[in-house]
Short mmCIF file of C-alpha atoms in Angstrom, two decimals:
data_model
loop_
_atom_site.label_atom_id
_atom_site.label_comp_id
_atom_site.label_asym_id
_atom_site.label_seq_id
_atom_site.Cartn_x
_atom_site.Cartn_y
_atom_site.Cartn_z
CA MET A 253 -5.99 -12.72 -6.41
CA THR A 254 -5.35 -9.94 -9.38
CA LYS A 255 -3.72 -6.58 -8.09
CA THR A 256 -5.04 -2.95 -9.05
CA PRO A 257 -2.09 -1.39 -11.59
CA SER A 258 -1.16 1.98 -9.64
CA CYS A 259 -1.63 3.42 -12.43
CA CYS A 260 -5.24 2.60 -12.33
CA ARG A 261 -5.24 4.01 -7.98
CA ALA A 262 -3.62 6.60 -9.03
CA GLY A 263 -6.44 7.57 -12.31
CA ARG A 264 -8.77 6.81 -9.51
CA VAL A 265 -7.65 9.77 -7.41
CA ILE A 266 -7.26 12.19 -10.60
CA ASP A 267 -10.55 11.56 -10.87
CA PHE A 268 -10.77 12.28 -7.02
CA LEU A 269 -9.02 15.96 -8.09
CA GLY A 270 -11.56 16.65 -10.71
CA PHE A 271 -15.57 17.34 -11.47
CA ARG A 272 -15.90 14.82 -8.03
CA ARG A 273 -14.02 16.25 -5.39
CA ARG A 274 -15.57 19.06 -2.91
CA SER A 275 -18.86 15.99 -2.16
CA ALA A 276 -15.97 13.74 -1.90
CA ILE A 277 -13.71 15.85 0.51
CA LEU A 278 -16.77 18.56 1.82
CA ASN A 279 -19.22 15.70 2.72
CA PHE A 280 -19.49 16.12 6.71
CA GLY A 281 -21.36 19.51 6.12
CA GLU A 282 -18.29 21.27 7.26
CA GLY A 283 -15.70 24.83 5.95
CA GLN A 284 -12.90 24.70 5.04
CA LEU A 285 -9.56 22.61 5.70
CA LYS A 286 -6.00 22.90 7.96
CA LEU A 287 -3.45 21.70 5.83
CA TYR A 288 -1.52 19.48 9.03
CA TYR A 289 2.57 17.86 7.34
CA TYR A 290 5.70 17.57 8.58
CA LYS A 291 7.22 20.86 9.21
CA SER A 292 11.58 20.20 9.63
CA ALA A 293 13.27 23.78 10.99
CA LEU A 294 15.63 22.89 8.28
CA GLY A 295 13.80 22.07 5.63
CA ASN A 296 12.63 18.88 3.78
CA PHE A 297 11.65 18.81 0.46
CA GLY A 298 9.63 16.21 0.51
CA ASP A 299 7.71 17.60 3.28
CA ASP A 300 7.86 21.50 2.11
CA LEU A 301 6.39 20.55 -0.82
CA ASN A 302 3.03 20.46 0.97
CA GLY A 303 2.35 23.69 1.36
CA TRP A 304 1.79 25.23 -2.25
CA LEU A 305 0.89 21.62 -4.25
CA TRP A 306 -2.41 21.57 -2.56
CA GLU A 307 -3.84 24.85 -2.98
CA THR A 308 -2.61 23.96 -6.12
CA LEU A 309 -4.60 21.37 -6.93
CA LEU A 310 -7.89 22.78 -4.18
CA PRO A 311 -7.57 26.11 -4.04
CA GLY A 312 -9.56 27.80 -2.19
CA PHE A 313 -10.11 24.51 -0.33
CA PHE A 314 -7.44 25.24 2.87
CA ASP A 315 -7.41 28.16 5.75
CA GLU A 316 -6.32 28.08 9.11
CA ASP A 317 -9.37 27.15 11.59
CA ASP A 318 -8.13 23.51 13.03
CA SER A 319 -11.79 21.95 13.81
CA VAL A 320 -11.27 20.05 10.52
CA ARG A 321 -7.67 19.11 9.19
CA PHE A 322 -6.25 17.47 6.15
CA SER A 323 -3.23 15.13 6.25
CA GLY A 324 -1.51 14.95 3.88
CA ILE A 325 1.61 14.19 2.81
CA GLY A 326 4.87 12.24 4.36
CA THR A 327 5.06 9.65 7.32
CA ILE A 328 2.50 11.50 9.57
CA ILE A 329 0.11 9.13 10.78
CA ASN A 330 0.75 8.87 14.71
CA THR A 331 0.26 9.75 17.83
CA ASP A 332 1.50 13.09 17.00
CA MET A 333 -0.79 14.19 15.26
CA PRO A 334 -3.26 16.87 17.16
CA SER A 335 -6.57 16.94 18.08
CA ALA A 336 -9.26 18.00 15.43
CA LYS A 337 -13.34 17.74 14.95
CA LYS A 338 -12.62 15.93 11.68
CA TRP A 339 -10.13 14.94 9.95
CA ILE A 340 -9.22 13.86 6.34
CA VAL A 341 -6.68 11.63 5.25
CA PHE A 342 -5.44 11.10 1.65
CA GLY A 343 -2.39 9.76 0.46
CA SER A 344 0.07 10.08 4.11
CA GLY A 345 1.22 7.04 4.95
CA ILE A 346 2.68 5.47 8.84
CA GLY A 347 6.17 4.86 10.22
CA TYR A 348 7.30 6.39 13.02
CA GLY A 349 5.42 5.29 15.99
CA TYR A 350 1.43 4.45 15.92
CA PRO A 351 -1.54 5.79 15.33
CA PRO A 352 -3.28 8.35 16.81
CA ALA A 353 -6.07 7.60 19.31
CA GLY A 354 -9.96 6.58 17.71
CA PHE A 355 -7.70 6.19 14.04
CA GLY A 356 -10.00 5.24 11.78
CA ASP A 357 -13.82 5.79 14.99
CA ALA A 358 -16.44 8.10 13.19
CA ASP A 359 -14.68 11.51 13.25
CA TRP A 360 -12.07 9.99 10.61
CA LYS A 361 -12.32 10.31 7.09
CA ILE A 362 -9.90 7.91 4.55
CA ILE A 363 -9.65 8.47 1.13
CA CYS A 364 -6.55 7.20 0.78
CA VAL A 365 -3.17 6.35 2.44
CA ARG A 366 0.56 5.69 0.55
CA GLY A 367 0.94 2.42 -0.02
CA PRO A 368 -0.43 -1.11 0.73
CA LEU A 369 1.53 -2.31 4.29
CA SER A 370 0.70 1.70 5.95
CA ALA A 371 -2.88 -0.02 5.13
CA ARG A 372 -2.28 -3.38 6.43
CA VAL A 373 -0.29 -2.22 9.54
CA LEU A 374 -3.92 0.70 10.20
CA GLY A 375 -6.36 -2.50 9.07
CA LEU A 376 -7.56 -0.78 6.65
CA ASN A 377 -8.98 -2.58 3.43
CA GLU A 378 -6.65 -2.79 -0.26
CA SER A 379 -9.18 -0.03 -1.00
CA GLN A 380 -7.77 2.98 0.57
CA PHE A 381 -4.59 2.06 -0.47
CA ILE A 382 -3.02 4.50 -3.45
CA THR A 383 -0.21 5.84 -3.30
CA ASP A 384 1.63 9.19 -2.25
CA GLY A 385 0.27 12.14 -2.84
CA ALA A 386 3.84 13.48 -4.54
CA ALA A 387 2.69 11.79 -7.72
CA PHE A 388 0.12 14.59 -8.35
CA LEU A 389 2.66 16.89 -9.51
CA ASN A 390 3.48 15.05 -12.90
CA THR A 391 -0.27 16.46 -13.66
CA LEU A 392 0.61 20.41 -13.29
CA ALA A 393 1.81 21.79 -16.59
CA GLU A 394 5.98 22.85 -14.45
CA PHE A 395 6.19 19.35 -14.24
CA LYS A 396 5.69 17.32 -17.08
CA PRO A 397 7.78 14.63 -17.61
CA LEU A 398 9.86 14.85 -20.01
CA ALA A 399 11.34 12.52 -22.91
CA GLU A 400 14.65 10.35 -22.47
CA HIS A 401 16.60 12.91 -24.50
CA GLU A 402 14.88 15.88 -22.95
CA ARG A 403 16.87 14.49 -19.90
CA ALA A 404 21.51 14.34 -18.57
CA GLY A 405 22.43 13.36 -15.40
CA THR A 406 22.09 10.98 -12.75
CA ILE A 407 21.98 13.24 -9.07
CA PHE A 408 22.10 11.38 -5.33
CA ILE A 409 19.13 12.59 -2.85
CA LEU A 410 19.71 12.04 0.47
CA HIS A 411 17.69 11.43 3.03
CA HIS A 412 17.67 15.01 4.74
CA ASN A 413 18.73 13.33 8.32
CA ALA A 414 22.06 11.83 6.46
CA LEU A 415 23.59 14.72 5.74
CA LYS A 416 24.99 15.97 8.61
CA GLN A 417 26.96 11.44 9.14
CA GLY A 418 29.51 12.43 6.20
CA ASP A 419 31.22 14.25 3.19
CA TRP A 420 28.55 13.44 0.23
CA GLU A 421 29.80 16.78 -1.72
CA LYS A 422 33.14 15.26 -2.40
CA SER A 423 31.72 11.87 -2.74
CA CYS A 424 29.42 11.66 -5.29
CA GLN A 425 32.36 14.61 -6.98
CA GLN A 426 34.70 11.44 -6.77
CA ALA A 427 31.96 9.35 -8.72
CA GLY A 428 30.77 11.49 -11.41
CA ILE A 429 27.79 11.88 -9.78
CA THR A 430 25.56 15.52 -8.67
CA MET A 431 24.58 16.11 -5.25
CA VAL A 432 20.96 17.42 -3.97
CA SER A 433 20.23 18.44 -0.84
CA PRO A 434 16.93 17.29 0.25
CA ARG A 435 16.82 20.90 1.72
CA GLY A 436 16.97 22.61 -1.24
CA GLU A 437 13.66 24.65 -2.47
CA ALA A 438 10.72 22.14 -2.79
CA ARG A 439 10.69 23.02 -6.89
CA ALA A 440 13.95 23.66 -7.50
CA VAL A 441 15.03 19.71 -5.80
CA ILE A 442 11.64 18.73 -8.49
CA GLN A 443 13.09 19.92 -11.64
CA LYS A 444 15.98 18.59 -11.23
CA ILE A 445 15.01 14.85 -10.76
CA ARG A 446 12.55 15.32 -14.28
CA HIS A 447 15.21 16.78 -15.99
CA ALA A 448 17.50 14.68 -14.59
CA LYS A 449 18.61 10.61 -16.25
CA LEU A 450 18.45 8.81 -13.28
CA VAL A 451 18.36 9.96 -9.48
CA LEU A 452 20.42 7.77 -7.15
CA ALA A 453 17.50 7.21 -4.53
CA ASP A 454 18.05 7.52 -0.04
CA ALA A 455 15.33 10.33 -0.04
CA MET A 456 12.05 8.64 0.03
CA HIS A 457 9.85 11.34 -1.76
CA ALA A 458 13.26 11.98 -4.08
CA ALA A 459 11.82 8.35 -5.42
CA ILE A 460 8.62 8.68 -5.46
CA ILE A 461 8.98 12.11 -7.22
CA ALA A 462 11.01 10.38 -10.12
CA ASP A 463 8.51 7.64 -10.54
CA ALA A 464 6.07 9.85 -11.54
CA MET A 465 8.35 11.52 -13.67
CA ARG A 466 8.52 8.58 -15.49
CA VAL A 467 13.01 9.26 -14.53
CA PRO A 468 14.80 5.92 -13.42
CA TRP A 469 15.25 5.12 -10.06
CA VAL A 470 17.87 3.12 -7.72
CA PRO A 471 17.42 3.20 -3.79
CA MET A 472 19.68 3.90 -1.62
CA VAL A 473 19.52 3.71 2.46
CA THR A 474 23.40 5.07 3.85
CA SER A 475 22.82 5.36 7.47
CA SER A 476 20.73 3.65 10.06
CA GLN A 477 17.98 6.23 9.90
CA ILE A 478 16.65 5.25 6.59
CA ASN A 479 13.61 3.97 8.18
CA THR A 480 13.19 0.28 5.12
CA PHE A 481 9.07 0.45 6.09
CA ASN A 482 8.73 3.60 3.94
CA GLY A 483 10.70 2.13 0.79
CA LEU A 484 9.39 -0.40 0.45
CA THR A 485 5.31 1.06 1.06
CA VAL A 486 6.29 3.19 -1.32
CA ARG A 487 8.33 -0.20 -3.89
CA LYS A 488 5.40 -2.17 -3.38
CA PRO A 489 2.50 -0.13 -5.20
CA PHE A 490 4.40 0.65 -8.31
CA VAL A 491 4.26 -1.05 -11.65
CA LEU A 492 6.95 0.23 -13.18
CA PRO A 493 10.25 -1.10 -13.98
CA THR A 494 12.79 0.81 -11.09
CA PHE A 495 16.48 0.20 -12.45
CA PRO A 496 17.11 1.71 -16.56
CA PRO A 497 17.18 -1.01 -18.85
#
């Protein structure tokens, strides 16, 4: 069976965000949406970008009325999701725990999940996965991919839970690479990825964003806290090589 390349899947979403977006999202006959995503007390760029990316892509769609919720970027499909009259899922993944009760019934609109493994676990068909919502970053002028001659250096981005487990700054200095903290301001971290020649990606969204920026990346696993299911979910849909030539 022929697989649909991730670039074509992403094209479907770009179209969705264009002229068809209002009818596709708001066909519940409801008003605006309340954005739902994980918020780390110490910060994590892959989650924090939800706070401004969706409002940039879909201005005026969001408010604080929690009757209709929008599940955004992150591994957030689980029993921690709060109750709502309606749920819209767009590019979220599963990987920590079980889906909430009633997931996929009439109160849920599953536009897409992050990847084929999330779709399989959730009992969805192949047409219901595309990729992570962070892939839309390269549709914004400030995050357009750079030519290779405009990029330089190798950076290492840890999973945010791994920061306390070693002297990573010293290790990176000894290796001659630049450590980028996942707790940094999201736009600043994304720009560091965009300007790098190579990304060593312990953080899942370091890999996703590097791919969106057409920056070569190498997957890393630094601790047992890393969810390898998430890593496989990210890599499986991509058709671009992850390693530099």
